Tab-separated table of C-alpha atoms in Angstrom:
chain	number	residue	atom	x	y	z
A	10	MET	CA	4.437	-108.967	-125.380
A	11	MET	CA	6.753	-106.800	-127.433
A	12	GLY	CA	7.395	-108.882	-130.531
A	13	ILE	CA	10.218	-109.152	-133.018
A	14	MET	CA	8.713	-106.264	-134.958
A	15	GLY	CA	9.569	-103.905	-132.133
A	16	ARG	CA	7.993	-100.498	-132.382
A	17	TRP	CA	8.324	-99.873	-136.067
A	18	GLN	CA	5.033	-101.379	-137.187
A	19	SER	CA	1.726	-102.037	-135.538
A	20	GLY	CA	-1.869	-102.885	-136.338
A	21	ALA	CA	-3.208	-106.150	-137.717
A	22	SER	CA	-0.576	-106.292	-140.462
A	23	GLY	CA	2.251	-105.836	-137.967
A	24	ARG	CA	0.813	-108.413	-135.579
A	25	LEU	CA	0.486	-110.932	-138.407
A	26	LYS	CA	4.043	-110.327	-139.554
A	27	ASP	CA	5.325	-110.662	-136.033
A	28	ALA	CA	3.397	-113.885	-135.433
A	29	ALA	CA	4.495	-115.311	-138.790
A	30	LEU	CA	8.151	-114.558	-138.281
A	31	GLY	CA	8.086	-116.079	-134.807
A	32	LEU	CA	6.544	-119.273	-136.176
A	33	PHE	CA	8.900	-119.413	-139.163
A	34	LEU	CA	11.831	-119.188	-136.770
A	35	THR	CA	10.613	-121.854	-134.379
A	36	GLN	CA	8.940	-124.394	-136.656
A	37	GLY	CA	10.288	-123.500	-140.093
A	38	TYR	CA	8.771	-121.634	-143.021
A	39	ASP	CA	7.457	-124.731	-144.805
A	40	GLY	CA	6.063	-126.114	-141.549
A	41	THR	CA	3.915	-123.062	-140.817
A	42	THR	CA	0.372	-122.572	-142.110
A	43	VAL	CA	-1.616	-119.374	-142.573
A	44	ALA	CA	-4.134	-120.735	-140.066
A	45	GLU	CA	-1.397	-120.965	-137.444
A	46	ILE	CA	-0.158	-117.471	-138.197
A	47	ALA	CA	-3.633	-115.993	-137.892
A	48	ALA	CA	-4.299	-117.886	-134.642
A	49	ALA	CA	-0.960	-116.790	-133.157
A	50	ALA	CA	-1.844	-113.175	-133.958
A	51	GLY	CA	-5.328	-113.576	-132.479
A	52	LEU	CA	-6.884	-112.855	-135.871
A	53	THR	CA	-8.821	-114.781	-138.511
A	54	GLU	CA	-7.479	-116.260	-141.740
A	55	ARG	CA	-9.808	-113.900	-143.537
A	56	THR	CA	-8.017	-110.954	-141.952
A	57	PHE	CA	-4.695	-112.487	-142.964
A	58	PHE	CA	-5.772	-112.615	-146.604
A	59	ARG	CA	-6.952	-108.999	-146.468
A	60	HIS	CA	-3.323	-108.033	-145.830
A	61	PHE	CA	-1.295	-110.673	-147.693
A	62	ALA	CA	-1.843	-112.631	-150.891
A	63	ASP	CA	-0.142	-115.687	-149.403
A	64	LYS	CA	2.254	-116.829	-146.698
A	65	ARG	CA	5.325	-115.778	-148.615
A	66	GLU	CA	4.099	-112.210	-148.975
A	67	VAL	CA	4.466	-111.699	-145.220
A	68	LEU	CA	8.196	-111.518	-145.928
A	69	PHE	CA	7.983	-109.537	-149.168
A	70	VAL	CA	4.896	-107.348	-148.913
A	71	ASP	CA	6.920	-104.165	-148.482
A	72	GLN	CA	8.647	-104.460	-151.857
A	73	ASP	CA	6.939	-101.503	-153.542
A	74	GLU	CA	7.523	-99.281	-150.532
A	75	PHE	CA	11.082	-100.589	-150.326
A	76	GLU	CA	11.799	-99.644	-153.938
A	77	ARG	CA	10.118	-96.263	-153.523
A	78	VAL	CA	12.186	-95.346	-150.463
A	79	PHE	CA	15.333	-96.862	-151.941
A	80	LEU	CA	14.991	-94.555	-154.938
A	81	SER	CA	13.882	-91.541	-152.917
A	82	GLY	CA	17.493	-90.596	-152.162
A	83	LEU	CA	18.270	-90.203	-155.849
A	84	PRO	CA	18.661	-86.498	-156.689
A	85	GLU	CA	15.871	-85.186	-158.934
A	86	ARG	CA	18.346	-83.824	-161.436
A	87	ALA	CA	21.420	-85.405	-162.936
A	88	GLU	CA	24.534	-85.029	-160.807
A	89	ASP	CA	27.865	-86.724	-161.178
A	90	PRO	CA	27.369	-90.493	-160.764
A	91	MET	CA	29.095	-90.727	-157.385
A	92	THR	CA	26.789	-88.067	-155.912
A	93	MET	CA	23.788	-90.031	-157.177
A	94	ILE	CA	25.119	-93.326	-155.777
A	95	VAL	CA	25.747	-91.782	-152.364
A	96	GLY	CA	22.274	-90.224	-152.402
A	97	VAL	CA	20.645	-93.575	-153.103
A	98	LEU	CA	22.669	-95.348	-150.421
A	99	ASP	CA	21.729	-92.686	-147.859
A	100	GLY	CA	18.067	-93.131	-148.798
A	101	ALA	CA	18.398	-96.893	-148.415
A	102	ALA	CA	19.985	-96.564	-144.977
A	103	ALA	CA	16.935	-94.616	-143.791
A	104	LEU	CA	14.911	-97.810	-144.281
A	105	PHE	CA	16.897	-99.563	-141.571
A	106	PRO	CA	16.725	-97.726	-138.257
A	107	GLU	CA	17.969	-99.475	-135.144
A	108	ASP	CA	14.532	-100.676	-134.042
A	109	ARG	CA	14.124	-102.599	-137.278
A	110	ARG	CA	17.303	-104.632	-136.799
A	111	PRO	CA	15.705	-107.522	-134.815
A	112	TRP	CA	13.011	-107.997	-137.474
A	113	SER	CA	15.545	-107.781	-140.316
A	114	ARG	CA	17.838	-110.239	-138.561
A	115	ALA	CA	14.997	-112.718	-138.018
A	116	ARG	CA	13.721	-112.318	-141.584
A	117	ARG	CA	17.224	-112.876	-142.949
A	118	SER	CA	17.567	-116.059	-140.914
A	119	VAL	CA	14.244	-117.428	-142.233
A	120	ILE	CA	15.186	-116.634	-145.823
A	121	ALA	CA	18.673	-118.130	-145.483
A	122	ALA	CA	17.087	-121.468	-144.517
A	123	ASN	CA	14.876	-121.740	-147.610
A	124	GLU	CA	16.073	-121.885	-151.200
A	125	ALA	CA	12.794	-120.683	-152.751
A	126	LEU	CA	12.793	-117.638	-150.472
A	127	GLN	CA	16.410	-116.925	-151.380
A	128	GLU	CA	15.429	-116.920	-155.046
A	129	ARG	CA	12.540	-114.568	-154.302
A	130	GLU	CA	14.916	-112.231	-152.466
A	131	LEU	CA	17.359	-112.346	-155.355
A	132	LEU	CA	14.606	-111.379	-157.788
A	133	LYS	CA	13.645	-108.515	-155.480
A	134	MET	CA	17.216	-107.193	-155.580
A	135	SER	CA	17.328	-107.590	-159.351
A	136	SER	CA	14.067	-105.693	-159.685
A	137	LEU	CA	15.534	-102.960	-157.500
A	138	ALA	CA	18.652	-102.696	-159.674
A	139	MET	CA	16.494	-102.461	-162.792
A	140	ALA	CA	14.317	-99.733	-161.274
A	141	LEU	CA	17.433	-97.792	-160.327
A	142	THR	CA	18.930	-98.300	-163.792
A	143	ARG	CA	15.759	-96.844	-165.317
A	144	ALA	CA	15.807	-93.896	-162.918
A	145	LEU	CA	19.436	-93.137	-163.776
A	146	THR	CA	18.780	-93.478	-167.492
A	147	ALA	CA	15.886	-91.043	-167.131
A	148	ARG	CA	18.417	-88.554	-165.706
A	149	GLY	CA	20.534	-88.791	-168.826
A	150	VAL	CA	23.080	-91.402	-167.717
A	151	ASP	CA	24.056	-93.713	-170.587
A	152	ALA	CA	22.717	-97.270	-170.366
A	153	ALA	CA	25.965	-99.051	-169.491
A	154	SER	CA	26.968	-96.527	-166.827
A	155	ALA	CA	23.461	-96.575	-165.370
A	156	ALA	CA	23.520	-100.371	-165.110
A	157	LEU	CA	26.983	-100.312	-163.551
A	158	ALA	CA	26.064	-97.642	-161.013
A	159	ALA	CA	22.758	-99.341	-160.145
A	160	GLU	CA	24.270	-102.808	-159.727
A	161	THR	CA	27.063	-101.310	-157.655
A	162	CYS	CA	24.551	-99.563	-155.385
A	163	VAL	CA	22.706	-102.819	-154.863
A	164	THR	CA	25.941	-104.716	-154.205
A	165	VAL	CA	27.026	-102.185	-151.593
A	166	PHE	CA	23.573	-102.244	-150.043
A	167	ARG	CA	23.375	-106.070	-149.917
A	168	THR	CA	26.863	-106.413	-148.479
A	169	SER	CA	26.068	-103.761	-145.873
A	170	PHE	CA	22.778	-105.406	-145.000
A	171	ALA	CA	24.516	-108.758	-144.407
A	172	LEU	CA	26.954	-107.057	-142.036
A	173	TRP	CA	24.222	-105.030	-140.276
A	174	VAL	CA	22.229	-108.134	-139.336
A	175	ALA	CA	25.281	-110.158	-138.249
A	176	GLU	CA	25.207	-111.217	-134.602
A	177	GLY	CA	26.922	-108.699	-132.360
A	178	GLU	CA	27.120	-105.943	-135.003
A	179	ARG	CA	26.441	-102.558	-133.405
A	180	ARG	CA	27.335	-100.007	-136.072
A	181	THR	CA	24.434	-98.191	-137.738
A	182	PHE	CA	23.425	-99.054	-141.290
A	183	THR	CA	24.864	-95.743	-142.501
A	184	GLU	CA	28.208	-96.340	-140.799
A	185	ILE	CA	28.472	-99.812	-142.302
A	186	GLN	CA	27.464	-98.645	-145.750
A	187	ASN	CA	30.025	-95.838	-145.774
A	188	ALA	CA	32.717	-98.336	-144.785
A	189	VAL	CA	31.623	-100.819	-147.476
A	190	LEU	CA	31.597	-98.162	-150.193
A	191	ALA	CA	35.077	-97.022	-149.126
A	192	ARG	CA	36.263	-100.615	-149.225
A	193	LEU	CA	34.894	-101.086	-152.729
A	194	GLN	CA	36.641	-97.925	-153.877
A	195	ALA	CA	39.892	-99.231	-152.359
A	196	LEU	CA	39.400	-102.649	-154.023
A	197	LEU	CA	39.118	-101.055	-157.448
A	198	THR	CA	42.239	-98.933	-157.289
B	5	MET	CA	24.164	-125.496	-193.455
B	6	MET	CA	26.407	-123.626	-191.048
B	7	GLY	CA	24.154	-122.968	-188.066
B	8	ILE	CA	24.005	-120.297	-185.397
B	9	MET	CA	26.509	-122.299	-183.396
B	10	GLY	CA	29.204	-121.560	-185.916
B	11	ARG	CA	32.375	-123.573	-185.571
B	12	TRP	CA	32.712	-123.619	-181.793
B	13	GLN	CA	30.701	-126.773	-181.103
B	14	SER	CA	29.774	-129.843	-183.063
B	15	GLY	CA	28.406	-133.347	-182.660
B	16	ALA	CA	24.883	-134.328	-181.628
B	17	SER	CA	24.831	-131.898	-178.700
B	18	GLY	CA	25.854	-128.989	-180.889
B	19	ARG	CA	23.326	-129.889	-183.590
B	20	LEU	CA	20.561	-130.097	-181.004
B	21	LYS	CA	21.496	-126.737	-179.522
B	22	ASP	CA	21.650	-125.176	-182.939
B	23	ALA	CA	18.277	-126.604	-183.942
B	24	ALA	CA	16.701	-125.586	-180.627
B	25	LEU	CA	17.934	-122.028	-180.765
B	26	GLY	CA	16.723	-121.633	-184.336
B	27	LEU	CA	13.255	-122.855	-183.360
B	28	PHE	CA	13.144	-120.737	-180.200
B	29	LEU	CA	13.938	-117.674	-182.304
B	30	THR	CA	11.354	-118.346	-184.989
B	31	GLN	CA	8.432	-119.848	-183.066
B	32	GLY	CA	9.209	-118.901	-179.445
B	33	TYR	CA	10.621	-120.875	-176.543
B	34	ASP	CA	7.240	-121.899	-175.129
B	35	GLY	CA	5.968	-122.838	-178.585
B	36	THR	CA	8.791	-125.303	-179.251
B	37	THR	CA	8.729	-128.977	-178.238
B	38	VAL	CA	11.603	-131.379	-177.696
B	39	ALA	CA	10.175	-133.520	-180.520
B	40	GLU	CA	10.487	-130.588	-182.915
B	41	ILE	CA	14.041	-129.866	-181.780
B	42	ALA	CA	15.099	-133.485	-182.277
B	43	ALA	CA	13.423	-133.634	-185.687
B	44	ALA	CA	15.050	-130.378	-186.811
B	45	ALA	CA	18.460	-131.789	-185.806
B	46	GLY	CA	17.754	-135.057	-187.613
B	47	LEU	CA	17.980	-136.961	-184.323
B	48	THR	CA	15.609	-138.797	-181.995
B	49	GLU	CA	14.030	-137.538	-178.791
B	50	ARG	CA	15.940	-140.285	-177.011
B	51	THR	CA	19.199	-138.773	-178.210
B	52	PHE	CA	18.008	-135.354	-177.039
B	53	PHE	CA	17.434	-136.668	-173.529
B	54	ARG	CA	20.868	-138.306	-173.490
B	55	HIS	CA	22.322	-134.790	-173.741
B	56	PHE	CA	19.812	-132.568	-171.923
B	57	ALA	CA	17.528	-133.097	-168.929
B	58	ASP	CA	14.860	-130.912	-170.513
B	59	LYS	CA	14.242	-128.192	-173.076
B	60	ARG	CA	15.500	-125.435	-170.817
B	61	GLU	CA	18.840	-127.144	-170.314
B	62	VAL	CA	19.714	-126.561	-173.960
B	63	LEU	CA	20.289	-122.948	-172.945
B	64	PHE	CA	21.951	-123.649	-169.587
B	65	VAL	CA	23.769	-126.969	-169.929
B	66	ASP	CA	27.189	-125.336	-169.936
B	67	GLN	CA	26.821	-123.854	-166.454
B	68	ASP	CA	29.414	-126.033	-164.702
B	69	GLU	CA	31.923	-125.526	-167.475
B	70	PHE	CA	31.080	-121.819	-167.492
B	71	GLU	CA	31.804	-121.482	-163.773
B	72	ARG	CA	34.966	-123.542	-164.064
B	73	VAL	CA	36.392	-121.397	-166.859
B	74	PHE	CA	35.155	-118.203	-165.230
B	75	LEU	CA	37.149	-119.060	-162.113
B	76	SER	CA	40.165	-120.395	-164.003
B	77	GLY	CA	41.599	-116.892	-164.373
B	78	LEU	CA	41.776	-116.431	-160.616
B	79	PRO	CA	45.426	-116.596	-159.480
B	80	GLU	CA	46.199	-119.694	-157.394
B	81	ARG	CA	47.613	-117.611	-154.577
B	82	ALA	CA	46.300	-114.480	-152.961
B	83	GLU	CA	47.218	-111.300	-154.792
B	84	ASP	CA	45.929	-107.805	-154.271
B	85	PRO	CA	42.175	-107.783	-155.001
B	86	MET	CA	42.439	-105.793	-158.229
B	87	THR	CA	44.912	-108.303	-159.691
B	88	MET	CA	42.503	-111.097	-158.817
B	89	ILE	CA	39.526	-109.259	-160.354
B	90	VAL	CA	41.419	-108.595	-163.588
B	91	GLY	CA	42.522	-112.241	-163.695
B	92	VAL	CA	38.955	-113.452	-163.393
B	93	LEU	CA	37.679	-111.038	-166.029
B	94	ASP	CA	40.407	-112.128	-168.454
B	95	GLY	CA	39.437	-115.756	-167.850
B	96	ALA	CA	35.788	-114.909	-168.484
B	97	ALA	CA	36.592	-113.135	-171.734
B	98	ALA	CA	38.255	-116.311	-173.030
B	99	LEU	CA	34.799	-117.926	-172.952
B	100	PHE	CA	33.545	-115.553	-175.611
B	101	PRO	CA	35.621	-115.693	-178.763
B	102	GLU	CA	34.315	-114.021	-181.887
B	103	ASP	CA	32.801	-117.200	-183.367
B	104	ARG	CA	30.573	-117.598	-180.323
B	105	ARG	CA	28.988	-114.152	-180.706
B	106	PRO	CA	26.117	-115.214	-183.030
B	107	TRP	CA	25.076	-118.010	-180.642
B	108	SER	CA	25.348	-115.740	-177.592
B	109	ARG	CA	23.360	-113.021	-179.337
B	110	ALA	CA	20.611	-115.471	-180.289
B	111	ARG	CA	20.553	-117.041	-176.827
B	112	ARG	CA	20.307	-113.619	-175.229
B	113	SER	CA	17.374	-112.718	-177.444
B	114	VAL	CA	15.497	-115.925	-176.547
B	115	ILE	CA	16.084	-115.355	-172.824
B	116	ALA	CA	15.060	-111.695	-172.984
B	117	ALA	CA	11.659	-112.758	-174.314
B	118	ASN	CA	10.842	-115.155	-171.458
B	119	GLU	CA	10.552	-114.222	-167.795
B	120	ALA	CA	11.202	-117.736	-166.436
B	121	LEU	CA	14.413	-117.952	-168.479
B	122	GLN	CA	15.476	-114.533	-167.215
B	123	GLU	CA	15.061	-115.784	-163.648
B	124	ARG	CA	17.094	-118.865	-164.453
B	125	GLU	CA	19.851	-116.682	-165.904
B	126	LEU	CA	19.799	-114.466	-162.828
B	127	LEU	CA	20.212	-117.501	-160.572
B	128	LYS	CA	23.109	-118.643	-162.732
B	129	MET	CA	24.856	-115.292	-162.237
B	130	SER	CA	24.164	-115.404	-158.505
B	131	SER	CA	25.608	-118.897	-158.309
B	132	LEU	CA	28.667	-117.637	-160.157
B	133	ALA	CA	29.137	-114.754	-157.713
B	134	MET	CA	28.838	-117.150	-154.777
B	135	ALA	CA	31.405	-119.541	-156.272
B	136	LEU	CA	33.773	-116.633	-156.815
B	137	THR	CA	33.174	-115.345	-153.272
B	138	ARG	CA	34.096	-118.780	-151.914
B	139	ALA	CA	37.218	-118.938	-154.075
B	140	LEU	CA	38.343	-115.512	-152.866
B	141	THR	CA	37.613	-116.390	-149.248
B	142	ALA	CA	39.702	-119.549	-149.669
B	143	ARG	CA	42.594	-117.267	-150.696
B	144	GLY	CA	42.336	-115.362	-147.429
B	145	VAL	CA	40.167	-112.423	-148.526
B	146	ASP	CA	37.751	-111.382	-145.752
B	147	ALA	CA	34.091	-112.224	-146.353
B	148	ALA	CA	32.803	-108.724	-147.070
B	149	SER	CA	35.649	-107.849	-149.452
B	150	ALA	CA	35.292	-111.205	-151.197
B	151	ALA	CA	31.568	-110.641	-151.734
B	152	LEU	CA	32.178	-107.102	-152.979
B	153	ALA	CA	34.915	-108.178	-155.384
B	154	ALA	CA	32.903	-111.152	-156.649
B	155	GLU	CA	29.703	-109.183	-157.197
B	156	THR	CA	31.695	-106.460	-158.910
B	157	CYS	CA	33.311	-108.999	-161.236
B	158	VAL	CA	29.909	-110.366	-162.164
B	159	THR	CA	28.486	-106.872	-162.685
B	160	VAL	CA	31.355	-105.929	-164.997
B	161	PHE	CA	30.984	-109.229	-166.816
B	162	ARG	CA	27.199	-108.914	-167.266
B	163	THR	CA	27.405	-105.319	-168.420
B	164	SER	CA	30.159	-106.266	-170.878
B	165	PHE	CA	28.194	-109.227	-172.141
B	166	ALA	CA	25.147	-107.045	-172.839
B	167	LEU	CA	27.327	-104.680	-174.866
B	168	TRP	CA	29.139	-107.500	-176.680
B	169	VAL	CA	25.910	-109.017	-178.020
B	170	ALA	CA	24.374	-105.655	-178.991
B	171	GLU	CA	23.623	-105.317	-182.703
B	172	GLY	CA	26.505	-103.771	-184.605
B	173	GLU	CA	29.036	-104.120	-181.775
B	174	ARG	CA	32.440	-105.096	-183.150
B	175	ARG	CA	34.850	-104.745	-180.228
B	176	THR	CA	36.146	-107.984	-178.683
B	177	PHE	CA	34.873	-109.132	-175.309
B	178	THR	CA	38.212	-108.226	-173.733
B	179	GLU	CA	38.177	-104.724	-175.183
B	180	ILE	CA	34.652	-104.130	-173.933
B	181	GLN	CA	35.387	-105.529	-170.510
B	182	ASN	CA	38.471	-103.361	-170.057
B	183	ALA	CA	36.422	-100.300	-170.991
B	184	VAL	CA	33.600	-101.264	-168.601
B	185	LEU	CA	35.991	-101.828	-165.703
B	186	ALA	CA	37.643	-98.460	-166.374
B	187	ARG	CA	34.211	-96.827	-166.451
B	188	LEU	CA	33.281	-98.378	-163.119
B	189	GLN	CA	36.522	-97.144	-161.595
B	190	ALA	CA	35.771	-93.657	-162.915
B	191	LEU	CA	32.181	-93.820	-161.580
B	192	LEU	CA	33.425	-94.562	-158.075
B	193	THR	CA	35.926	-91.740	-157.799
């Protein structure tokens, strides 16, 4: 069976994520045990814990990679702030190809149903904004401008992500993000 | 003794807050007990718990009032988004008159030293952005624009707050906030 993960990940880790997300969707996050996830993936609990520290990490394990790729679009050298923001947003969009949309949509739905997971997601976004602020500061941007640009990037990204995973949405992540950035620029003038 | 609270609050609640903040600053948040706070304020623990659910609430008890005042600057009827953003920011600035700066500065320093308090503060800001998003949506703004405008308001507010409480800063909250908003507009063009 082709799971929610689609083609973008495979191996034991991918199978476990796929099994977990399917169970979270059908029987709830709190109502799912690691034993059930492992069994649904045809693997042992021991294998589960080789890949994930706990059940929650199935949904958040990619954080380091996420931050790395998110920041990878930032130009090496200082440019004008808008060029840097656009570079970061383009890098972020690369994380969300079409074949990831079903997984992202399912993950979003699981997180939306659980307050503790929402808080974890919020902290992840805050951590991302802080990493980006540091990266901008390291390129000579003053602290207040760096924080503003970083928070704005994350706001545009989050808003775009919410639209991208909405039912029936067909535009690519890049198309949505360009439209959201343009809308923000229009709002502020 | 005129405490950190200055003139802007008084009564048992104000004395407890003042005593708590002083202890948090000198012996750390984790190293301070409710019994010590009550004793330092010359009150009983029972009185403490009439005003605050727990030690942490000393720093966060004003959340409802904070959100209410924050939103009070929003025009009753729909205006163009920029007018609504400026209205909200002006309302927010009214929460931070000069005589509150020492308390805010001390509170900020206590929170910066404690990860759990930082998370609590982050959730407070997220709750604020969601309340503002709902208020904008209720005035007919589409969901994505409302979220963008609300998050942007909170970003400008947070950045301004960090500058306002910085050592040596003398500009008013309003002056700082106007400068931060102008900087954001410049960043995005």
